[in-house]
Structure formats: structure tokens, C-alpha cells
Coordinates of N, CA and C in Angstrom, one line a residue:
X1 N 28.1 -0.9 2.3 CA 27.4 -1.1 1.0 C 25.9 0.1 1.2
X2 N 25.6 1.2 0.7 CA 24.3 2.1 0.0 C 23.1 1.0 1.2
X3 N 22.7 2.0 1.7 CA 21.2 2.2 2.5 C 20.2 3.0 1.9
X4 N 18.9 2.5 1.8 CA 17.6 3.1 1.1 C 17.0 2.7 2.0
X5 N 16.2 4.5 2.7 CA 15.3 4.2 2.9 C 14.0 4.5 2.4
X6 N 13.0 3.1 2.1 CA 12.1 3.9 1.2 C 10.4 4.1 2.1
X7 N 10.0 4.9 2.3 CA 8.9 5.3 2.8 C 7.4 5.1 1.5
X8 N 6.7 4.3 1.3 CA 5.4 4.1 1.3 C 4.2 4.9 1.5
X9 N 3.4 5.3 1.0 CA 2.0 6.0 2.1 C 1.1 6.5 1.9
X10 N 0.9 5.6 0.4 CA -0.1 6.0 -0.1 C -1.9 4.8 0.4
X11 N -2.7 4.8 0.6 CA -4.1 4.2 1.3 C -4.1 3.6 0.1
X12 N -3.7 3.1 -1.4 CA -4.5 2.3 -2.4 C -2.7 1.5 -2.3
X13 N -2.6 0.0 -2.6 CA -1.6 -1.1 -2.9 C -2.0 -0.9 -4.5
X14 N -2.5 -1.7 -4.9 CA -2.8 -1.9 -6.2 C -3.6 -0.9 -6.9
X15 N -2.9 -0.5 -8.0 CA -3.8 1.7 -8.8 C -2.8 2.4 -8.4
X16 N -2.2 2.3 -6.9 CA -1.5 3.9 -6.7 C 0.1 4.0 -7.8
X17 N -0.2 5.8 -8.1 CA 0.8 5.8 -9.3 C 1.8 6.0 -8.6
X18 N 2.0 6.3 -7.0 CA 2.8 6.9 -6.0 C 3.9 6.0 -6.0
X19 N 2.7 4.6 -6.1 CA 4.4 3.6 -5.3 C 4.5 2.2 -6.6
X20 N 4.1 3.3 -7.7 CA 4.3 2.4 -8.7 C 5.7 3.0 -9.5
X21 N 5.8 4.9 -9.6 CA 6.8 5.4 -9.3 C 8.4 4.9 -8.9
X22 N 7.7 5.3 -7.4 CA 8.8 4.9 -6.0 C 9.0 3.3 -6.5
X23 N 8.6 2.3 -7.0 CA 8.5 0.7 -6.7 C 10.1 1.4 -7.8
X24 N 9.9 2.0 -9.4 CA 10.4 2.1 -10.2 C 12.1 2.9 -10.3
X25 N 12.0 3.5 -9.4 CA 13.3 3.9 -8.2 C 14.1 2.8 -8.1
X26 N 13.5 2.3 -6.9 CA 13.9 1.4 -5.8 C 14.4 0.1 -7.2
X27 N 13.7 -0.5 -7.8 CA 14.3 -1.1 -8.5 C 15.7 -0.6 -9.3
X28 N 15.1 0.2 -9.7 CA 17.0 0.9 -10.3 C 18.7 1.1 -9.7
X29 N 17.7 1.6 -8.2 CA 19.1 1.2 -7.1 C 18.8 0.1 -6.6
X30 N 18.1 -1.0 -6.4 CA 18.9 -1.9 -6.7 C 20.2 -2.9 -7.5
X31 N 19.4 -2.5 -8.8 CA 20.2 -3.1 -10.0 C 22.2 -2.5 -9.2
X32 N 21.7 -0.9 -9.4 CA 22.8 -0.4 -9.2 C 23.9 -0.5 -7.9
X33 N 22.8 -0.7 -6.8 CA 23.7 -1.5 -5.7 C 23.1 -2.4 -5.1
X34 N 23.3 -4.0 -5.9 CA 22.3 -5.1 -5.2 C 23.4 -5.4 -3.9
X35 N 24.4 -4.7 -3.8 CA 24.8 -5.5 -2.0 C 24.2 -5.2 -1.3
X36 N 23.8 -3.7 -1.5 CA 23.4 -2.6 -1.0 C 22.1 -3.1 0.5
X37 N 21.2 -2.1 1.0 CA 20.5 -2.6 1.4 C 19.5 -1.2 1.5
X38 N 18.2 -2.0 1.7 CA 16.6 -1.1 1.3 C 15.7 -1.6 2.5
X39 N 15.6 -0.7 3.9 CA 14.4 -0.7 4.8 C 13.3 0.3 4.5
X40 N 12.7 -0.5 4.8 CA 11.0 -0.2 4.0 C 10.4 -0.1 5.0
X41 N 9.5 1.0 4.9 CA 8.8 1.4 5.5 C 7.2 1.3 5.2
X42 N 6.1 1.2 5.0 CA 4.5 1.2 4.1 C 3.9 1.6 5.5
X43 N 3.5 2.6 5.3 CA 2.6 3.9 6.2 C 1.2 2.8 6.2
X44 N 0.7 2.3 4.8 CA -0.3 2.0 5.3 C -1.0 1.0 5.6
X45 N -0.2 0.1 5.4 CA 0.0 -1.4 6.3 C 0.7 -1.5 7.2
X46 N 1.2 -1.1 7.8 CA 2.1 -0.5 8.9 C 2.2 0.9 10.1
X47 N 0.7 1.5 9.9 CA 1.2 3.0 10.6 C 1.3 3.0 11.9
X48 N 2.0 4.3 11.9 CA 2.6 4.7 12.8 C 1.8 5.6 13.9
X49 N 1.9 5.5 15.1 CA 0.6 6.3 15.7 C 1.3 7.8 16.2
X50 N -0.1 9.1 15.7 CA 0.3 10.1 16.2 C 1.5 10.2 17.4
X51 N 2.0 11.6 16.8 CA 3.3 12.4 18.4 C 1.8 12.3 19.5
X52 N 2.6 11.8 20.7 CA 1.3 11.7 21.5 C 2.2 12.8 23.0
X53 N 1.8 13.3 23.6 CA 2.4 13.9 24.7 C 3.7 13.1 25.1
X54 N 3.1 12.2 25.6 CA 3.9 10.9 26.8 C 5.4 10.8 25.4
X55 N 5.6 10.5 23.8 CA 6.7 11.0 23.4 C 7.2 12.2 23.5
X56 N 6.7 13.8 23.4 CA 6.9 14.5 23.3 C 7.5 14.4 24.7
X57 N 7.1 15.0 25.7 CA 7.5 15.1 27.1 C 8.4 13.7 27.6
X58 N 9.2 12.3 26.7 CA 10.1 11.7 27.0 C 11.4 12.3 26.9
X59 N 11.6 12.8 25.9 CA 12.7 14.0 25.5 C 13.3 15.1 26.5
X60 N 12.3 15.5 27.3 CA 13.2 16.6 28.4 C 12.8 14.8 29.9
X61 N 13.1 14.6 29.9 CA 13.1 13.1 31.0 C 13.7 11.9 30.9
X62 N 15.1 12.3 31.9 CA 15.8 11.2 32.3 C 15.1 9.3 32.2
X63 N 15.8 8.9 31.5 CA 16.0 7.9 31.0 C 15.2 7.1 32.1
X64 N 15.6 7.1 33.4 CA 15.6 6.4 34.2 C 13.5 6.5 35.3
X65 N 13.9 8.2 34.4 CA 12.5 8.2 35.9 C 11.0 7.7 34.1
X66 N 11.4 7.6 33.0 CA 9.8 7.9 32.2 C 9.1 6.7 32.5
X67 N 8.1 7.0 32.6 CA 7.1 5.9 32.5 C 6.6 4.3 31.2
X68 N 6.6 3.7 31.4 CA 6.5 2.8 30.7 C 6.0 2.9 29.0
X69 N 4.7 4.5 29.5 CA 4.0 4.7 28.0 C 5.2 6.4 27.3
X70 N 6.5 6.8 28.3 CA 6.9 7.6 27.9 C 8.5 6.1 27.0
X71 N 9.0 5.9 27.8 CA 9.7 3.8 28.1 C 9.1 3.7 25.8
X72 N 7.8 3.5 25.4 CA 7.5 3.3 24.3 C 7.5 4.1 23.5
X73 N 7.2 5.6 23.7 CA 7.0 6.2 23.1 C 8.4 6.8 22.4
X74 N 9.9 6.8 23.4 CA 10.6 7.2 23.0 C 11.4 5.9 22.7
X75 N 11.7 5.0 22.8 CA 11.8 3.7 21.4 C 11.5 4.0 20.3
X76 N 10.4 3.8 20.4 CA 9.6 4.4 18.8 C 10.2 5.4 17.2
X77 N 10.4 6.2 18.7 CA 11.3 7.8 18.2 C 12.4 8.1 18.0
X78 N 13.4 6.9 18.7 CA 14.9 6.2 18.2 C 15.0 5.5 17.1
X79 N 13.7 4.7 17.1 CA 14.2 3.8 15.8 C 14.0 4.5 14.7
X80 N 12.7 5.1 14.7 CA 12.7 6.0 13.5 C 13.9 6.9 12.6
X81 N 15.0 7.5 14.2 CA 15.4 8.7 14.0 C 16.4 8.0 13.0
X82 N 17.4 6.9 13.8 CA 18.3 5.9 13.2 C 17.7 5.0 12.1
X83 N 16.9 5.1 11.0 CA 16.9 4.4 10.0 C 17.1 5.7 9.6
X84 N 16.6 7.5 10.0 CA 17.1 8.4 9.2 C 18.2 8.3 9.2
X85 N 19.3 8.3 9.7 CA 20.5 8.9 10.2 C 21.2 8.1 9.3
X86 N 20.4 6.7 8.7 CA 21.8 5.4 8.9 C 21.7 5.5 7.2
X87 N 20.8 5.7 6.7 CA 20.1 6.3 5.3 C 21.4 7.2 4.8
X88 N 21.9 6.8 3.1 CA 22.7 7.3 2.7 C 21.9 7.8 1.3
X89 N 20.4 7.7 1.4 CA 19.3 8.2 0.6 C 17.9 7.4 1.0
X90 N 16.6 8.5 0.5 CA 15.6 8.4 1.2 C 14.6 8.4 -0.5
X91 N 13.5 7.4 -0.3 CA 12.9 7.8 -1.0 C 11.4 7.4 0.0
X92 N 10.4 8.8 -0.9 CA 9.4 8.3 -0.8 C 8.1 8.5 -1.1
X93 N 7.2 8.1 -1.0 CA 6.1 8.2 -2.4 C 4.7 8.1 -1.6
X94 N 4.2 9.3 -1.7 CA 3.1 9.9 -1.5 C 2.0 10.4 -2.1
X95 N 0.8 9.9 -2.6 CA 0.0 11.0 -3.4 C -0.6 12.4 -2.7
X96 N -1.8 12.9 -2.9 CA -2.3 14.1 -2.5 C -3.5 13.3 -2.3
X97 N -3.6 14.4 -1.0 CA -5.0 13.7 -0.7 C -5.4 15.4 0.4
X98 N -7.0 15.1 0.2 CA -7.3 16.3 -0.2 C -5.9 17.9 0.1
X99 N -5.5 18.0 -0.8 CA -4.2 19.6 -1.0 C -3.0 19.2 -0.9
X100 N -2.9 18.0 0.1 CA -2.1 17.7 1.0 C -1.3 15.8 1.2
X101 N -1.2 16.0 2.1 CA -0.1 14.7 2.5 C -0.9 14.0 3.1
X102 N -0.7 12.6 3.0 CA -1.8 11.5 3.9 C -0.9 11.9 5.2
X103 N -2.4 11.7 6.4 CA -1.8 12.1 8.0 C -0.6 10.6 8.3
X104 N -1.0 9.4 6.8 CA 0.3 8.5 7.9 C 1.6 9.1 8.0
X105 N 1.8 9.9 6.6 CA 3.3 10.2 6.4 C 3.6 11.6 7.5
X106 N 2.6 12.1 7.7 CA 2.4 13.4 8.2 C 2.7 12.6 10.4
X107 N 2.7 11.4 9.4 CA 3.0 11.0 11.7 C 4.3 10.3 11.3
X108 N 4.6 9.8 10.3 CA 6.1 10.3 10.3 C 7.0 11.0 10.4
X109 N 6.7 12.1 10.2 CA 7.4 13.5 10.0 C 7.5 14.1 11.5
X110 N 6.1 13.6 11.9 CA 6.0 14.6 13.3 C 6.7 13.8 13.9
X111 N 6.9 11.7 14.4 CA 7.1 11.6 14.8 C 9.5 11.2 14.9
X112 N 9.8 11.2 13.4 CA 11.1 11.0 13.1 C 11.5 12.7 13.3
X113 N 10.7 13.9 13.8 CA 11.3 15.3 13.6 C 11.6 15.5 15.1
X114 N 12.7 14.9 15.6 CA 13.0 15.4 17.2 C 14.3 16.6 17.0
X115 N 13.9 17.8 17.5 CA 14.5 19.1 17.8 C 16.0 18.9 18.7
X116 N 17.2 18.9 18.3 CA 18.3 19.0 19.0 C 19.1 17.9 18.7
X117 N 17.8 17.0 17.8 CA 18.8 16.0 17.1 C 18.6 15.8 15.6
X118 N 17.6 14.9 15.2 CA 17.5 14.8 13.8 C 16.9 16.2 12.9
X119 N 16.0 17.5 13.8 CA 15.1 18.6 13.5 C 16.8 19.7 14.4
X120 N 16.4 21.3 13.8 CA 16.8 21.6 14.4 C 18.0 22.3 13.9
X121 N 18.9 23.5 14.8 CA 20.1 23.6 14.2 C 20.6 23.2 13.1
X122 N 21.5 21.7 13.9 CA 22.5 20.8 12.9 C 21.6 19.9 13.3
X123 N 21.3 19.5 12.0 CA 19.9 18.3 12.0 C 20.8 17.1 11.3
X124 N 21.5 16.1 12.2 CA 22.0 14.6 12.6 C 21.6 14.2 11.3
X125 N 20.0 14.2 9.8 CA 20.6 13.0 9.2 C 21.0 14.8 8.2
X126 N 21.3 15.6 7.8 CA 21.6 16.8 7.2 C 22.6 15.9 6.0
X127 N 21.5 16.8 4.6 CA 22.0 16.8 3.4 C 22.4 15.4 2.6
X128 N 21.5 14.4 3.6 CA 21.2 13.1 2.6 C 20.4 13.8 2.2
X129 N 19.3 13.0 1.0 CA 19.4 13.4 -0.5 C 17.9 12.9 -0.8
X130 N 17.2 13.1 -0.4 CA 15.4 12.3 -0.7 C 14.9 13.2 -2.0
X131 N 14.7 11.0 -2.3 CA 13.7 11.8 -3.5 C 12.4 11.6 -3.3
X132 N 11.4 12.4 -3.8 CA 10.3 12.3 -3.1 C 8.9 12.5 -4.9
X133 N 8.1 11.0 -4.5 CA 7.5 10.7 -5.4 C 5.7 11.4 -5.3
X134 N 6.3 12.5 -5.4 CA 3.6 12.9 -4.9 C 2.6 13.1 -6.4
X135 N 2.3 12.5 -6.3 CA 1.3 11.3 -7.2 C -0.6 12.9 -6.7
X136 N -0.6 13.3 -7.8 CA -1.8 14.1 -7.5 C -2.7 13.7 -8.9
X137 N -3.8 13.4 -8.1 CA -5.1 13.3 -9.4 C -5.2 14.3 -10.3
X138 N -5.5 15.7 -10.1 CA -5.4 16.7 -11.1 C -4.7 17.4 -11.5
X139 N -3.9 18.2 -11.9 CA -3.0 19.5 -12.4 C -3.1 20.2 -11.4
X140 N -1.9 20.6 -10.8 CA -1.4 21.5 -9.5 C 0.3 23.1 -10.3
X141 N 0.1 22.7 -11.4 CA 1.3 23.5 -11.8 C 0.9 24.1 -12.3
X142 N 2.3 25.2 -11.8 CA 2.5 26.7 -12.5 C 1.6 27.2 -13.2
X143 N 0.9 27.9 -13.4 CA -0.1 28.9 -14.6 C -1.3 28.0 -14.6
X144 N -2.1 27.0 -13.5 CA -3.1 26.0 -14.2 C -3.9 27.0 -12.7
X145 N -5.2 25.7 -13.1 CA -6.5 27.0 -12.2 C -6.4 26.7 -10.7
X146 N -5.7 25.5 -10.1 CA -5.5 25.4 -9.0 C -4.1 25.4 -7.8
X147 N -3.4 26.0 -8.4 CA -1.7 26.1 -8.4 C -1.7 26.6 -7.1
X148 N -2.8 27.5 -6.9 CA -2.0 28.1 -4.9 C -2.8 27.0 -4.1
X149 N -4.0 25.9 -5.1 CA -3.9 24.6 -3.7 C -3.4 23.1 -3.3
X150 N -1.7 24.0 -3.9 CA -0.9 22.4 -3.9 C -0.4 22.7 -2.8
X151 N -0.9 21.8 -1.6 CA -0.1 21.7 -0.4 C 1.1 20.2 0.3
X152 N 1.3 19.7 -1.6 CA 1.7 18.4 -1.1 C 3.3 19.0 -1.2
X153 N 3.8 19.4 -2.2 CA 5.2 19.5 -2.6 C 5.6 20.4 -2.1
X154 N 4.7 21.3 -1.7 CA 5.2 22.4 -1.3 C 5.6 22.2 0.3
X155 N 4.8 21.6 0.9 CA 5.1 21.6 2.0 C 6.2 20.5 2.9
X156 N 6.2 19.4 1.6 CA 7.5 18.2 1.8 C 8.2 19.5 1.5
X157 N 8.3 20.1 0.9 CA 10.0 20.9 0.3 C 10.3 21.6 1.9
X158 N 9.7 22.4 2.2 CA 9.9 23.0 3.7 C 10.2 22.4 5.0
X159 N 9.1 21.2 5.1 CA 10.0 20.7 6.4 C 11.0 19.7 6.0
X160 N 11.4 19.6 5.1 CA 12.0 17.9 4.8 C 13.1 19.0 4.8
X161 N 13.4 20.5 4.4 CA 14.9 21.2 3.7 C 15.0 22.0 5.7
X162 N 14.4 22.9 5.9 CA 13.7 23.6 6.8 C 14.0 22.8 8.4
X163 N 13.2 21.6 8.7 CA 13.2 20.4 9.5 C 14.6 20.1 9.3
X164 N 15.1 19.1 8.1 CA 15.6 18.0 9.0 C 16.9 18.5 7.5
X165 N 16.9 18.9 7.2 CA 18.2 19.1 6.7 C 17.7 18.6 5.3
X166 N 17.2 18.0 4.5 CA 17.6 16.9 3.8 C 18.0 17.8 2.3
X167 N 18.1 17.0 1.4 CA 18.3 17.4 -0.2 C 17.3 17.1 -0.6
X168 N 17.0 17.4 -1.2 CA 14.9 17.5 -1.5 C 15.1 17.2 -3.2
X169 N 14.3 16.3 -4.0 CA 14.6 16.5 -5.3 C 12.8 15.9 -5.5
X170 N 11.9 15.8 -6.7 CA 10.3 15.3 -6.9 C 10.5 15.0 -8.5
X171 N 10.1 14.4 -8.2 CA 9.4 13.7 -9.4 C 7.1 13.8 -9.3
X172 N 7.1 14.0 -9.7 CA 5.5 14.9 -9.9 C 4.8 13.9 -10.7
X173 N 4.1 12.6 -11.0 CA 3.3 12.7 -11.9 C 2.3 13.3 -11.2
X174 N 0.6 13.4 -12.8 CA 0.0 14.6 -12.8 C -1.5 14.0 -13.5
X175 N -2.3 14.4 -13.1 CA -3.9 13.6 -13.7 C -4.2 12.0 -13.8
X176 N -3.6 11.8 -12.0 CA -3.5 10.2 -12.0 C -5.1 9.4 -12.1
X177 N -6.4 10.6 -11.7 CA -7.8 10.4 -12.6 C -7.6 10.3 -13.1
X178 N -7.3 10.8 -14.5 CA -8.1 10.7 -15.3 C -9.0 10.0 -15.8
X179 N -8.4 8.3 -16.0 CA -8.7 7.0 -16.6 C -9.9 6.8 -15.1
X180 N -10.3 7.4 -14.5 CA -11.5 6.4 -13.3 C -13.0 7.5 -13.0
X181 N -12.4 9.3 -13.9 CA -13.1 10.4 -14.1 C -14.0 10.5 -14.8
X182 N -15.2 10.6 -16.0 CA -15.0 10.7 -16.7 C -15.2 12.0 -16.9
X183 N -15.2 12.8 -16.6 CA -15.0 14.7 -16.4 C -13.3 14.8 -16.8
X184 N -12.9 13.8 -16.8 CA -11.9 14.6 -17.2 C -11.1 13.4 -18.6
X185 N -11.7 12.6 -19.7 CA -11.9 11.5 -20.4 C -10.5 12.1 -21.6
X186 N -11.0 13.6 -21.9 CA -10.2 14.2 -22.8 C -8.8 14.4 -21.7
X187 N -8.0 14.3 -21.0 CA -6.7 14.5 -20.6 C -6.4 12.9 -20.2
X188 N -6.4 12.1 -20.6 CA -6.5 10.9 -20.7 C -4.8 11.1 -20.7
X189 N -4.2 10.8 -22.5 CA -3.6 10.7 -22.9 C -2.0 12.0 -22.3
X190 N -2.6 13.2 -21.4 CA -1.8 14.0 -21.1 C -1.8 13.1 -19.5
X191 N -2.7 12.7 -18.6 CA -1.5 11.7 -18.1 C -0.9 10.5 -18.2
X192 N -1.4 9.8 -19.2 CA -0.1 8.3 -19.6 C 1.7 8.9 -20.2
X193 N 1.4 10.1 -20.7 CA 2.6 11.1 -20.8 C 2.7 11.6 -19.4
X194 N 2.7 11.9 -18.5 CA 3.1 12.6 -17.4 C 3.2 11.3 -16.3
X195 N 2.7 9.8 -16.8 CA 3.2 9.4 -16.0 C 4.6 8.3 -16.6
X196 N 4.8 8.2 -17.3 CA 5.5 7.7 -18.5 C 6.6 8.1 -18.3
X197 N 6.2 9.6 -18.5 CA 7.9 11.0 -17.7 C 8.4 10.5 -16.1
X198 N 6.9 10.8 -15.4 CA 7.5 10.1 -13.8 C 8.3 8.9 -14.2
X199 N 8.1 7.5 -14.4 CA 8.7 6.7 -14.8 C 10.2 6.9 -15.5
X200 N 10.6 7.6 -16.2 CA 11.1 8.2 -17.0 C 13.0 8.1 -16.1
X201 N 11.9 9.8 -15.4 CA 12.8 10.1 -14.2 C 13.0 9.8 -13.4
X202 N 12.4 8.6 -12.4 CA 12.8 7.8 -11.8 C 13.5 6.9 -12.2
X203 N 13.9 6.3 -13.2 CA 14.9 5.9 -13.6 C 16.4 7.0 -14.0
X204 N 16.4 7.6 -14.4 CA 17.5 8.4 -14.3 C 17.8 9.3 -13.4
X205 N 16.8 9.5 -11.9 CA 17.6 10.5 -10.8 C 18.2 8.8 -10.1
X206 N 17.2 7.8 -9.7 CA 18.0 6.6 -9.5 C 19.6 6.8 -9.4
X207 N 19.4 6.5 -10.9 CA 21.0 5.8 -11.6 C 21.9 6.9 -11.1
X208 N 21.7 8.7 -11.1 CA 22.6 9.2 -11.2 C 22.7 9.7 -9.4
X209 N 21.5 9.5 -8.7 CA 22.0 9.0 -7.4 C 23.0 8.2 -6.7
X210 N 22.6 7.4 -7.6 CA 23.1 5.5 -7.0 C 24.7 5.5 -7.3
X211 N 25.3 7.0 -8.7 CA 26.0 7.2 -8.3 C 27.0 7.8 -7.5
X212 N 26.3 8.8 -7.1 CA 26.8 10.0 -6.6 C 27.3 9.6 -5.3
X213 N 26.0 8.7 -4.8 CA 26.0 7.9 -3.3 C 28.2 6.8 -3.3
X214 N 27.6 6.7 -4.3 CA 29.0 5.3 -3.9 C 29.6 6.0 -4.0
X215 N 30.3 7.1 -4.9 CA 31.6 7.6 -4.8 C 32.4 8.6 -3.1

């Protein structure tokens, strides 16, 4: 049965829109594949270490010559690479922090991108569909004053396709701070509409992807 790799990266659990919409996608996916497998990583609750020299150099040293530090670092990267390679689909939930992705998600990317395996000219998971739920406190849509400040979905589209060879689709709930920032009070209706639309997209995209993966 199909396997979904689900990654959450918001520092918040309660009130996180990226987690909430990703959960809607996952629920629909599981309803379509009740006997399937979900591999879940919560990068806030169980953060990965940042890429170290030991992790990098281990790829160029025979396994028999690994130091204990290289062995541990290499084992982690092997595990993460295998999770990606064995997934039939990937779901990533991420907020925008300071115009880009959380460092916890960047750590996962740095660990899982292994040139000559998952990354490079022939990525081992190439073509795997990935749905990214990226929530934003304001609006960075085309034509808005802060359009040029958007480095979350722009970055993820480039790294997920250009490095890992994945097929990327986005769900983007915006204005998520409207209910907590008094200066954004007049945008609450738009925020609610964006959130509702994101949930609708999550259900629809999960259904379509579930059928595609099962075919």
C-alpha cells in the first residue's frame, strides 16, 4: 500500500495553520488509503541536527574507516534518504519565519540531500509528488507590496525540484496573523477565506494524489 512521508516544521502545535491544513490533507489521504503507511516527522518536537563536517566527510570515507561521529552522522542521513526514497508521496507543512522556512526544515533538507544519491543529476526519488502547505502571516502574493520578500515557497520550489527532482505542488494559506495582530483586524475576513480555501484545496489535492498513486 502507498506510503506518505509527512513532515511538520512549525514551532507551534496549537494554532499552527500549516499543521492544521497539513492534517486535513493527511486525514483525506488516510481515508483513501486506510491500509497505507504514514511516516511522520515533527521537526519541532524532534529536531534534526544541522549538517556537520562529520556528516559531509562520511560520504567520502570507506565505511570501515568511519569515526564514531561519522558513523552516527552517516546513519542518520541514510535513514532520512530511505524515508524519502520509499515514499510514494510527501507532505510538508511549514510556516514562513522571517521571510523564509524554519531552520528545522532547512536542517532536514541539508541532511536528506545527498549528492550522487538523492541529489544531483539522477535523484533517487525523482518524480515523487510533494505537497507543501506553507502558511504566511501576511500576504506575499503577486502584486502585493511584499511580493519580493517571499523566500519560502520560492526557495522550496527550487530546492525540491532542482536538487531532489521532486514534483511540487503548493497550498498557501495567507494572512494567518490577522486574528492576533490588531493592525491586521480589517483583513480577518480575507484571512478566514484563505484558510477555508486552503482546507478545501488540501482535501481536493489529497483525493487526486491518492488516486494517482494507487493507479
